[in-house]
Tab-separated table of C-alpha atoms and ligand atoms in Angstrom:
chain	number	residue	atom	x	y	z
A	1	UNK	CA	27.541	91.348	162.806
A	2	UNK	CA	23.903	91.260	163.866
A	3	UNK	CA	22.477	87.678	164.662
A	4	UNK	CA	19.123	87.012	165.982
A	5	UNK	CA	18.889	85.435	169.054
A	6	UNK	CA	16.616	83.014	170.247
A	7	UNK	CA	14.240	84.672	172.739
A	8	UNK	CA	14.432	82.609	176.185
A	9	UNK	CA	10.223	84.560	177.029
A	10	UNK	CA	7.678	86.326	175.214
A	11	UNK	CA	7.008	88.761	177.442
A	12	UNK	CA	6.507	92.343	175.786
A	13	UNK	CA	9.216	93.575	177.372
A	14	UNK	CA	11.909	91.191	176.110
A	15	UNK	CA	10.118	91.484	172.287
A	16	UNK	CA	11.003	95.336	172.638
A	17	UNK	CA	14.070	95.031	173.370
A	18	UNK	CA	15.173	92.378	170.836
A	19	UNK	CA	12.960	94.744	168.356
A	20	UNK	CA	15.567	97.874	169.411
A	21	UNK	CA	18.357	95.753	168.828
A	22	UNK	CA	17.572	94.606	165.575
A	23	UNK	CA	16.228	98.086	163.857
A	24	UNK	CA	19.987	99.949	165.775
A	25	UNK	CA	21.638	97.235	163.842
A	26	UNK	CA	19.773	97.512	160.838
A	27	UNK	CA	20.474	101.756	161.037
A	28	UNK	CA	24.094	101.021	160.926
A	29	UNK	CA	24.448	98.473	158.259
A	30	UNK	CA	22.495	101.169	156.487
A	31	UNK	CA	24.697	103.862	156.851
A	32	UNK	CA	27.960	101.257	155.888
A	33	UNK	CA	26.540	100.896	152.175
A	34	UNK	CA	28.545	103.264	149.913
A	35	UNK	CA	28.595	101.505	146.531
A	36	UNK	CA	26.003	98.953	144.090
A	37	UNK	CA	28.100	95.760	145.809
A	38	UNK	CA	27.914	97.165	149.541
A	39	UNK	CA	24.333	97.765	148.635
A	40	UNK	CA	24.116	93.891	147.245
A	41	UNK	CA	25.582	91.977	150.095
A	42	UNK	CA	23.587	94.503	152.301
A	43	UNK	CA	20.298	93.140	151.276
A	44	UNK	CA	20.717	89.689	150.603
A	45	UNK	CA	22.018	89.983	154.287
A	46	UNK	CA	18.641	91.067	155.657
A	47	UNK	CA	16.171	89.807	152.785
A	48	UNK	CA	17.879	86.524	151.431
A	49	UNK	CA	15.204	83.702	151.356
A	50	UNK	CA	18.060	81.336	152.719
A	51	UNK	CA	18.938	82.277	156.175
A	52	UNK	CA	18.061	86.356	155.499
A	53	UNK	CA	17.870	87.951	158.909
A	54	UNK	CA	13.810	87.774	157.967
A	55	UNK	CA	13.641	84.303	157.511
A	56	UNK	CA	15.684	84.000	161.347
A	57	UNK	CA	12.885	86.240	162.356
A	58	UNK	CA	10.303	84.011	161.471
A	59	UNK	CA	12.352	80.478	162.450
A	60	UNK	CA	13.624	81.902	166.020
A	61	UNK	CA	11.173	84.306	167.006
A	62	UNK	CA	7.681	83.143	165.432
A	63	UNK	CA	7.920	79.957	164.750
A	64	UNK	CA	9.611	79.246	168.502
A	65	UNK	CA	7.034	81.633	170.030
A	66	UNK	CA	4.250	79.543	172.930
A	67	UNK	CA	0.714	79.915	171.180
A	68	UNK	CA	-0.661	82.423	173.488
A	69	UNK	CA	2.185	84.708	172.132
A	70	UNK	CA	2.200	84.137	168.413
A	71	UNK	CA	-0.570	87.239	167.700
A	72	UNK	CA	1.614	89.655	168.982
A	73	UNK	CA	5.537	88.466	167.878
A	74	UNK	CA	4.055	87.829	164.558
A	75	UNK	CA	2.577	91.363	164.730
A	76	UNK	CA	6.240	92.974	165.426
A	77	UNK	CA	7.845	90.339	162.705
A	78	UNK	CA	5.342	92.109	159.969
A	79	UNK	CA	6.417	95.697	161.459
A	80	UNK	CA	10.020	94.764	161.110
A	81	UNK	CA	9.686	93.264	158.019
A	82	UNK	CA	8.236	96.389	155.925
A	83	UNK	CA	11.039	98.795	157.778
A	84	UNK	CA	13.948	95.961	156.415
A	85	UNK	CA	12.670	96.082	152.973
A	86	UNK	CA	12.644	100.731	153.323
A	87	UNK	CA	15.660	100.384	154.800
A	88	UNK	CA	17.059	98.394	151.975
A	89	UNK	CA	14.748	100.460	149.385
A	90	UNK	CA	16.171	103.766	150.946
A	91	UNK	CA	19.856	102.681	150.767
A	92	UNK	CA	19.396	102.013	147.167
A	93	UNK	CA	17.814	104.927	146.316
A	94	UNK	CA	20.575	106.990	148.393
A	95	UNK	CA	23.724	105.687	146.179
A	96	UNK	CA	21.663	106.318	142.722
A	97	UNK	CA	20.630	109.961	144.331
A	98	UNK	CA	24.221	110.625	144.933
A	99	UNK	CA	25.116	109.055	141.009
A	100	UNK	CA	22.681	111.487	139.929
A	101	UNK	CA	24.264	114.483	141.881
A	102	UNK	CA	27.557	113.613	140.787
A	103	UNK	CA	26.359	113.443	137.184
A	104	UNK	CA	24.642	117.257	137.730
A	105	UNK	CA	27.667	118.469	138.897
A	106	UNK	CA	30.101	117.407	135.952
A	107	UNK	CA	27.102	118.739	133.725
A	108	UNK	CA	26.934	121.935	135.159
A	109	UNK	CA	27.490	125.193	133.477
A	110	UNK	CA	27.800	128.254	134.532
A	111	UNK	CA	25.742	130.434	132.329
A	112	UNK	CA	27.129	133.670	133.570
A	113	UNK	CA	30.915	133.324	132.381
A	114	UNK	CA	31.414	135.762	129.675
A	115	UNK	CA	31.508	133.836	126.309
A	116	UNK	CA	33.952	132.746	123.181
A	117	UNK	CA	35.510	135.810	121.313
A	118	UNK	CA	34.725	134.796	117.568
A	119	UNK	CA	37.089	136.820	115.483
A	120	UNK	CA	34.690	137.555	111.960
A	121	UNK	CA	36.650	137.401	108.959
A	122	UNK	CA	36.562	139.939	106.412
A	123	UNK	CA	36.218	139.589	102.521
A	124	UNK	CA	39.473	139.036	100.626
A	125	UNK	CA	41.303	142.839	99.096
A	126	UNK	CA	40.825	140.820	95.862
A	127	UNK	CA	37.333	139.184	96.071
A	128	UNK	CA	35.810	142.240	97.235
A	129	UNK	CA	37.581	144.781	94.139
A	130	UNK	CA	35.909	142.262	91.909
A	131	UNK	CA	32.517	142.210	93.729
A	132	UNK	CA	32.147	145.560	93.593
A	133	UNK	CA	33.231	145.598	89.408
A	134	UNK	CA	30.495	143.677	89.225
A	135	UNK	CA	28.106	145.180	91.275
A	136	UNK	CA	28.947	148.157	88.736
A	137	UNK	CA	28.363	146.297	85.866
A	138	UNK	CA	24.762	144.282	87.152
A	139	UNK	CA	23.519	148.183	87.578
A	140	UNK	CA	24.385	148.593	84.251
A	141	UNK	CA	22.150	145.296	83.828
A	142	UNK	CA	24.812	142.875	82.973
A	143	UNK	CA	24.557	139.230	84.300
A	144	UNK	CA	27.350	137.030	85.728
A	145	UNK	CA	29.104	134.149	84.304
A	146	UNK	CA	31.102	131.568	85.470
A	147	UNK	CA	33.741	128.441	83.296
A	148	UNK	CA	35.755	125.912	84.447
A	149	UNK	CA	39.592	126.819	85.119
A	150	UNK	CA	41.077	123.750	83.200
A	151	UNK	CA	39.995	124.616	79.429
A	152	UNK	CA	40.380	123.168	76.247
A	153	UNK	CA	43.246	124.659	73.674
A	154	UNK	CA	39.682	125.238	71.669
A	155	UNK	CA	38.081	127.298	74.015
A	156	UNK	CA	41.106	128.980	75.630
A	157	UNK	CA	42.992	129.576	72.635
A	158	UNK	CA	41.408	129.054	69.141
A	159	UNK	CA	37.983	130.486	69.217
A	160	UNK	CA	39.727	133.380	70.577
A	161	UNK	CA	41.522	134.124	67.015
A	162	UNK	CA	44.934	133.158	68.584
A	163	UNK	CA	47.021	132.267	65.445
A	164	UNK	CA	48.572	129.196	65.284
A	165	UNK	CA	52.494	129.858	66.280
A	166	UNK	CA	51.155	133.507	68.483
A	167	UNK	CA	53.621	134.165	71.311
A	168	UNK	CA	50.235	133.659	73.854
A	169	UNK	CA	50.552	129.998	73.264
A	170	UNK	CA	53.899	129.612	74.243
A	171	UNK	CA	55.109	126.579	76.709
A	172	UNK	CA	56.406	129.785	78.811
A	173	UNK	CA	53.343	131.261	79.302
A	174	UNK	CA	50.904	128.552	79.509
A	175	UNK	CA	50.807	125.814	82.522
A	176	UNK	CA	50.014	122.421	80.303
A	177	UNK	CA	48.016	119.477	81.988
A	178	UNK	CA	50.746	116.703	81.177
A	179	UNK	CA	49.963	114.063	79.026
A	180	UNK	CA	48.481	115.334	76.568
A	181	UNK	CA	50.295	114.569	73.358
A	182	UNK	CA	48.178	111.777	71.765
A	183	UNK	CA	45.195	114.508	71.507
A	184	UNK	CA	44.516	116.549	69.275
A	185	UNK	CA	45.494	119.796	69.294
A	186	UNK	CA	42.535	121.658	70.520
A	187	UNK	CA	41.512	119.078	72.535
A	188	UNK	CA	44.586	119.216	74.773
A	189	UNK	CA	43.576	120.282	78.482
A	190	UNK	CA	45.138	123.865	80.215
A	191	UNK	CA	44.944	126.094	82.854
A	192	UNK	CA	42.685	128.752	81.466
A	193	UNK	CA	44.919	131.880	80.848
A	194	UNK	CA	42.288	134.242	80.824
A	195	UNK	CA	38.236	134.354	81.093
A	196	UNK	CA	37.509	134.374	77.714
A	197	UNK	CA	36.749	130.806	77.441
A	198	UNK	CA	33.978	131.690	79.159
A	199	UNK	CA	32.869	134.295	76.954
A	200	UNK	CA	32.958	131.802	74.117
A	201	UNK	CA	30.813	129.026	76.349
A	202	UNK	CA	28.218	131.517	77.130
A	203	UNK	CA	27.386	133.128	73.746
A	204	UNK	CA	27.418	128.824	72.671
A	205	UNK	CA	24.319	128.544	75.414
A	206	UNK	CA	22.827	131.953	74.829
A	207	UNK	CA	22.120	134.058	72.105
A	208	UNK	CA	22.256	137.414	71.707
A	209	UNK	CA	21.550	139.903	72.764
A	210	UNK	CA	24.026	139.301	75.572
A	211	UNK	CA	25.779	141.749	78.069
A	212	UNK	CA	28.228	139.402	80.901
A	213	UNK	CA	30.819	139.978	83.246
A	214	UNK	CA	33.133	136.845	84.175
A	215	UNK	CA	35.285	137.178	87.214
A	216	UNK	CA	37.636	134.501	87.791
A	217	UNK	CA	40.848	133.000	88.200
A	218	UNK	CA	43.712	132.326	85.864
A	219	UNK	CA	46.664	130.791	85.385
A	220	UNK	CA	50.271	131.600	83.677
A	221	UNK	CA	53.059	130.395	83.989
A	222	UNK	CA	54.705	133.745	85.221
A	223	UNK	CA	58.070	133.353	88.585
A	224	UNK	CA	55.867	134.811	91.176
A	225	UNK	CA	57.236	138.828	92.124
A	226	UNK	CA	56.439	141.428	93.351
A	227	UNK	CA	53.999	142.175	90.306
A	228	UNK	CA	53.146	138.978	89.208
A	229	UNK	CA	51.997	135.370	90.236
A	230	UNK	CA	51.408	132.550	88.571
A	231	UNK	CA	47.882	132.628	89.838
A	232	UNK	CA	45.537	135.746	89.715
A	233	UNK	CA	42.179	136.929	88.955
A	234	UNK	CA	40.329	138.584	86.203
A	235	UNK	CA	37.159	140.542	84.860
A	236	UNK	CA	35.946	140.494	81.556
A	237	UNK	CA	33.098	141.884	80.243
A	238	UNK	CA	30.953	141.499	77.020
A	239	UNK	CA	27.862	143.133	75.497
A	240	UNK	CA	26.746	141.807	71.924
A	241	UNK	CA	23.221	143.873	70.339
A	242	UNK	CA	22.003	144.918	66.949
A	243	UNK	CA	24.512	148.253	66.414
A	244	UNK	CA	26.720	148.617	69.344
A	245	UNK	CA	29.396	150.407	68.876
A	246	UNK	CA	32.970	151.773	70.046
A	247	UNK	CA	30.952	154.670	71.347
A	248	UNK	CA	29.234	152.225	73.229
A	249	UNK	CA	32.201	151.173	75.130
A	250	UNK	CA	33.642	154.142	75.907
A	251	UNK	CA	30.472	155.395	77.403
A	252	UNK	CA	30.035	152.204	79.628
A	253	UNK	CA	33.387	151.850	80.739
A	254	UNK	CA	33.448	155.295	82.043
A	255	UNK	CA	30.200	155.668	83.527
A	256	UNK	CA	32.025	151.839	85.572
A	257	UNK	CA	35.264	153.497	85.841
A	258	UNK	CA	33.269	156.678	87.833
A	259	UNK	CA	31.500	154.451	89.940
A	260	UNK	CA	34.507	152.103	90.865
A	261	UNK	CA	36.794	155.510	91.965
A	262	UNK	CA	34.352	157.898	92.286
A	263	UNK	CA	32.450	160.754	89.991
A	264	UNK	CA	35.853	162.459	89.465
A	265	UNK	CA	38.002	160.764	87.298
A	266	UNK	CA	38.600	160.573	83.681
A	267	UNK	CA	39.107	158.254	81.197
A	268	UNK	CA	41.414	158.143	78.114
A	269	UNK	CA	41.639	155.087	75.230
A	270	UNK	CA	44.943	154.238	73.886
A	271	UNK	CA	45.445	152.031	70.207
A	272	UNK	CA	46.561	148.268	71.217
A	273	UNK	CA	46.086	145.269	70.173
A	274	UNK	CA	44.227	142.308	71.245
A	275	UNK	CA	43.515	138.636	68.694
A	276	UNK	CA	39.836	138.718	69.921
A	277	UNK	CA	39.011	142.551	69.530
A	278	UNK	CA	39.431	144.865	66.280
A	279	UNK	CA	40.146	147.646	66.531
A	280	UNK	CA	41.238	147.243	69.927
A	281	UNK	CA	42.348	149.963	72.779
A	282	UNK	CA	44.174	150.207	76.290
A	283	UNK	CA	42.083	152.524	79.057
A	284	UNK	CA	43.829	155.004	81.275
A	285	UNK	CA	42.457	156.345	84.066
A	286	UNK	CA	42.974	159.721	85.411
A	287	UNK	CA	45.424	158.820	89.076
A	288	UNK	CA	42.788	158.526	91.487
A	289	UNK	CA	45.582	158.333	94.204
A	290	UNK	CA	47.117	162.339	93.084
A	291	UNK	CA	43.772	163.275	91.008
A	292	UNK	CA	45.756	163.872	87.845
A	293	UNK	CA	48.796	166.122	88.605
A	294	UNK	CA	51.360	163.326	88.482
A	295	UNK	CA	52.712	165.168	92.019
A	296	UNK	CA	51.316	164.070	96.148
A	297	UNK	CA	52.808	167.568	97.711
A	298	UNK	CA	55.722	168.124	96.684
A	299	UNK	CA	56.678	164.344	96.019
A	300	UNK	CA	56.370	162.329	92.279
A	301	UNK	CA	53.458	160.476	92.853
A	302	UNK	CA	54.192	156.769	92.449
A	303	UNK	CA	51.402	154.409	91.149
A	304	UNK	CA	50.740	157.142	87.953
A	305	UNK	CA	54.776	157.410	86.998
A	306	UNK	CA	54.463	160.727	87.576
A	307	UNK	CA	52.171	161.057	84.528
A	308	UNK	CA	48.712	161.333	86.285
A	309	UNK	CA	47.385	158.402	84.227
A	310	UNK	CA	46.695	154.639	85.083
A	311	UNK	CA	46.027	151.537	82.633
A	312	UNK	CA	43.385	150.203	84.216
A	313	UNK	CA	42.146	147.697	81.462
A	314	UNK	CA	42.563	146.398	77.667
A	315	UNK	CA	39.407	146.530	75.472
A	316	UNK	CA	37.670	146.736	71.800
A	317	UNK	CA	35.347	145.832	69.500
A	318	UNK	CA	34.980	141.746	69.238
A	319	UNK	CA	36.591	140.812	66.254
A	320	UNK	CA	34.160	139.236	63.292
A	321	UNK	CA	36.820	135.994	63.589
A	322	UNK	CA	35.286	135.294	66.956
A	323	UNK	CA	32.148	134.944	66.197
A	324	UNK	CA	32.538	133.069	63.444
A	325	UNK	CA	32.714	130.100	66.130
A	326	UNK	CA	30.095	131.378	67.376
A	327	UNK	CA	27.367	131.682	64.468
A	328	UNK	CA	25.610	129.083	64.575
A	329	UNK	CA	23.703	130.639	67.291
A	330	UNK	CA	22.770	133.662	66.304
A	331	UNK	CA	26.443	135.172	66.439
A	332	UNK	CA	26.055	136.703	62.691
A	333	UNK	CA	29.439	139.452	62.135
A	334	UNK	CA	26.644	140.737	59.579
A	335	UNK	CA	23.949	141.150	62.208
A	336	UNK	CA	25.384	142.258	65.298
A	337	UNK	CA	28.628	144.105	66.778
A	338	UNK	CA	29.990	143.968	70.491
A	339	UNK	CA	32.820	145.259	72.725
A	340	UNK	CA	34.794	143.742	74.971
A	341	UNK	CA	36.987	144.243	77.738
A	342	UNK	CA	39.189	142.976	80.818
A	343	UNK	CA	41.235	143.655	83.921
A	344	UNK	CA	43.780	142.357	86.348
A	345	UNK	CA	41.348	142.513	89.380
A	346	UNK	CA	44.517	141.651	91.456
A	347	UNK	CA	46.839	144.913	89.976
A	348	UNK	CA	43.007	146.974	90.660
A	349	UNK	CA	43.038	146.087	94.531
A	350	UNK	CA	47.253	146.961	94.588
A	351	UNK	CA	46.017	150.168	93.431
A	352	UNK	CA	43.245	150.591	95.461
A	353	UNK	CA	44.318	149.653	98.736
A	354	UNK	CA	47.963	150.861	98.018
A	355	UNK	CA	49.881	147.155	98.426
A	356	UNK	CA	52.796	147.271	97.055
A	357	UNK	CA	53.839	143.315	96.617
A	358	UNK	CA	50.597	141.173	94.718
A	359	UNK	CA	52.381	138.201	96.560
A	360	UNK	CA	50.804	139.646	100.435
A	361	UNK	CA	47.387	138.951	98.620
A	362	UNK	CA	48.191	134.863	98.696
A	363	UNK	CA	50.167	133.849	101.718
A	364	UNK	CA	47.324	134.435	104.067
A	365	UNK	CA	49.090	136.128	106.381
A	366	UNK	CA	46.299	137.217	108.600
A	367	UNK	CA	48.431	140.295	109.952
A	368	UNK	CA	48.165	141.718	106.106
A	369	UNK	CA	44.890	140.133	105.726
A	370	UNK	CA	43.047	141.647	108.767
A	371	UNK	CA	44.024	145.439	107.897
A	372	UNK	CA	41.056	144.994	105.449
A	373	UNK	CA	38.298	144.969	108.646
B	401	2NL	C1	43.404	142.503	79.146
B	401	2NL	C2	42.366	143.067	77.896
B	401	2NL	C3	40.714	142.033	76.876
B	401	2NL	C4	38.552	140.799	75.767
B	401	2NL	C5	39.586	141.158	77.299
B	401	2NL	C6	37.576	139.738	74.830
B	401	2NL	C7	36.741	138.165	74.734
B	401	2NL	C8	35.194	138.058	73.729
B	401	2NL	C9	35.848	138.477	72.639
B	401	2NL	C10	36.774	139.584	72.445
B	401	2NL	CL1	34.800	136.258	73.917
B	401	2NL	N1	37.432	140.201	73.140
B	401	2NL	N2	37.908	139.414	75.528
B	401	2NL	C11	38.660	141.867	75.428
B	401	2NL	C12	39.498	143.279	74.876
B	401	2NL	C13	40.865	142.968	75.770
B	401	2NL	O1	41.416	142.235	77.808
B	401	2NL	O2	44.403	143.598	78.920
B	401	2NL	N3	42.648	142.091	80.160
B	401	2NL	C14	43.803	141.484	81.420
């Protein structure tokens, strides 16, 4: 370890040699600094006010020099002081520079590497079918309405003209919210069994004329199998105005089916029953798989069971009893009339895409879903 020597003479040659010794010691000690702790020791050894090398220079060289040599020794000590300060500062910069480049190296990013491929999802086939049906009616000027999936008995049944002991209110079919027995029947909560309550809610808010479609989830206490699911999707429509006739119903639905399944499909109406419409009908569409022939080559057509017709929806003229519940908002059955229809979106998606099990729609198996890309 370098120590400042006491000088016996102060000739330029002796000073020169002593200065060279000091600088080479400074160089090698500076080079040995590899971390912050080293650097502090190095700095203190050379620059400490108490007995640092620079202080020793003052004591052993400057103060010890005889009068005539003082000027030269003073100049040399000043030069050495500057070199020591520079060496200490440079060693610190070298350490910090090393930290910066380590940081840069760890953060460096090769922007020429290929990116991460994130597969895009697709619209679910049931949602896609609902959107197509909604679009067909929007083009006819219909608006879209939505409402709660948890409903009261009033909106789900009573206001829709379900008689008190109608089988559709049966515990077998309806999923009720638990612990509602203290409430009046009309206030008891359940999972809506159809989207019709939204039609009543919309008529309460908007005066006639009205043209709306309502897509949404509905719930029934059905055990799941290939054609049943306790949750499924419905689209309903409602048109109310002065002088709406069964002819308007037929023309509107015929037009919508041609928009959905192609302009060559035919429609046919057969008598039916719904509590909220009178008269009621089910609408058949000529089979868009076999073109109405009932055969595919020499094989029987499965989707239409060889009949050439597929039942697609239920419909009818709004029963005056239903209008009674919203009469206060301008729905007076002496002044207005209307038609309504409802269809199962899952069933239509099954027919459209040739799917043989409704459960596939709700299992979230990507191998099934990615086929709709
Ligand atoms: C079906 C049949 C239908 C309606 C739904 C409706 C709603 C109001 C008044 C009258 Cl507020 N009718 N909706 C009418 C006829 C049939 O659905 O088979 N759906 C799957």
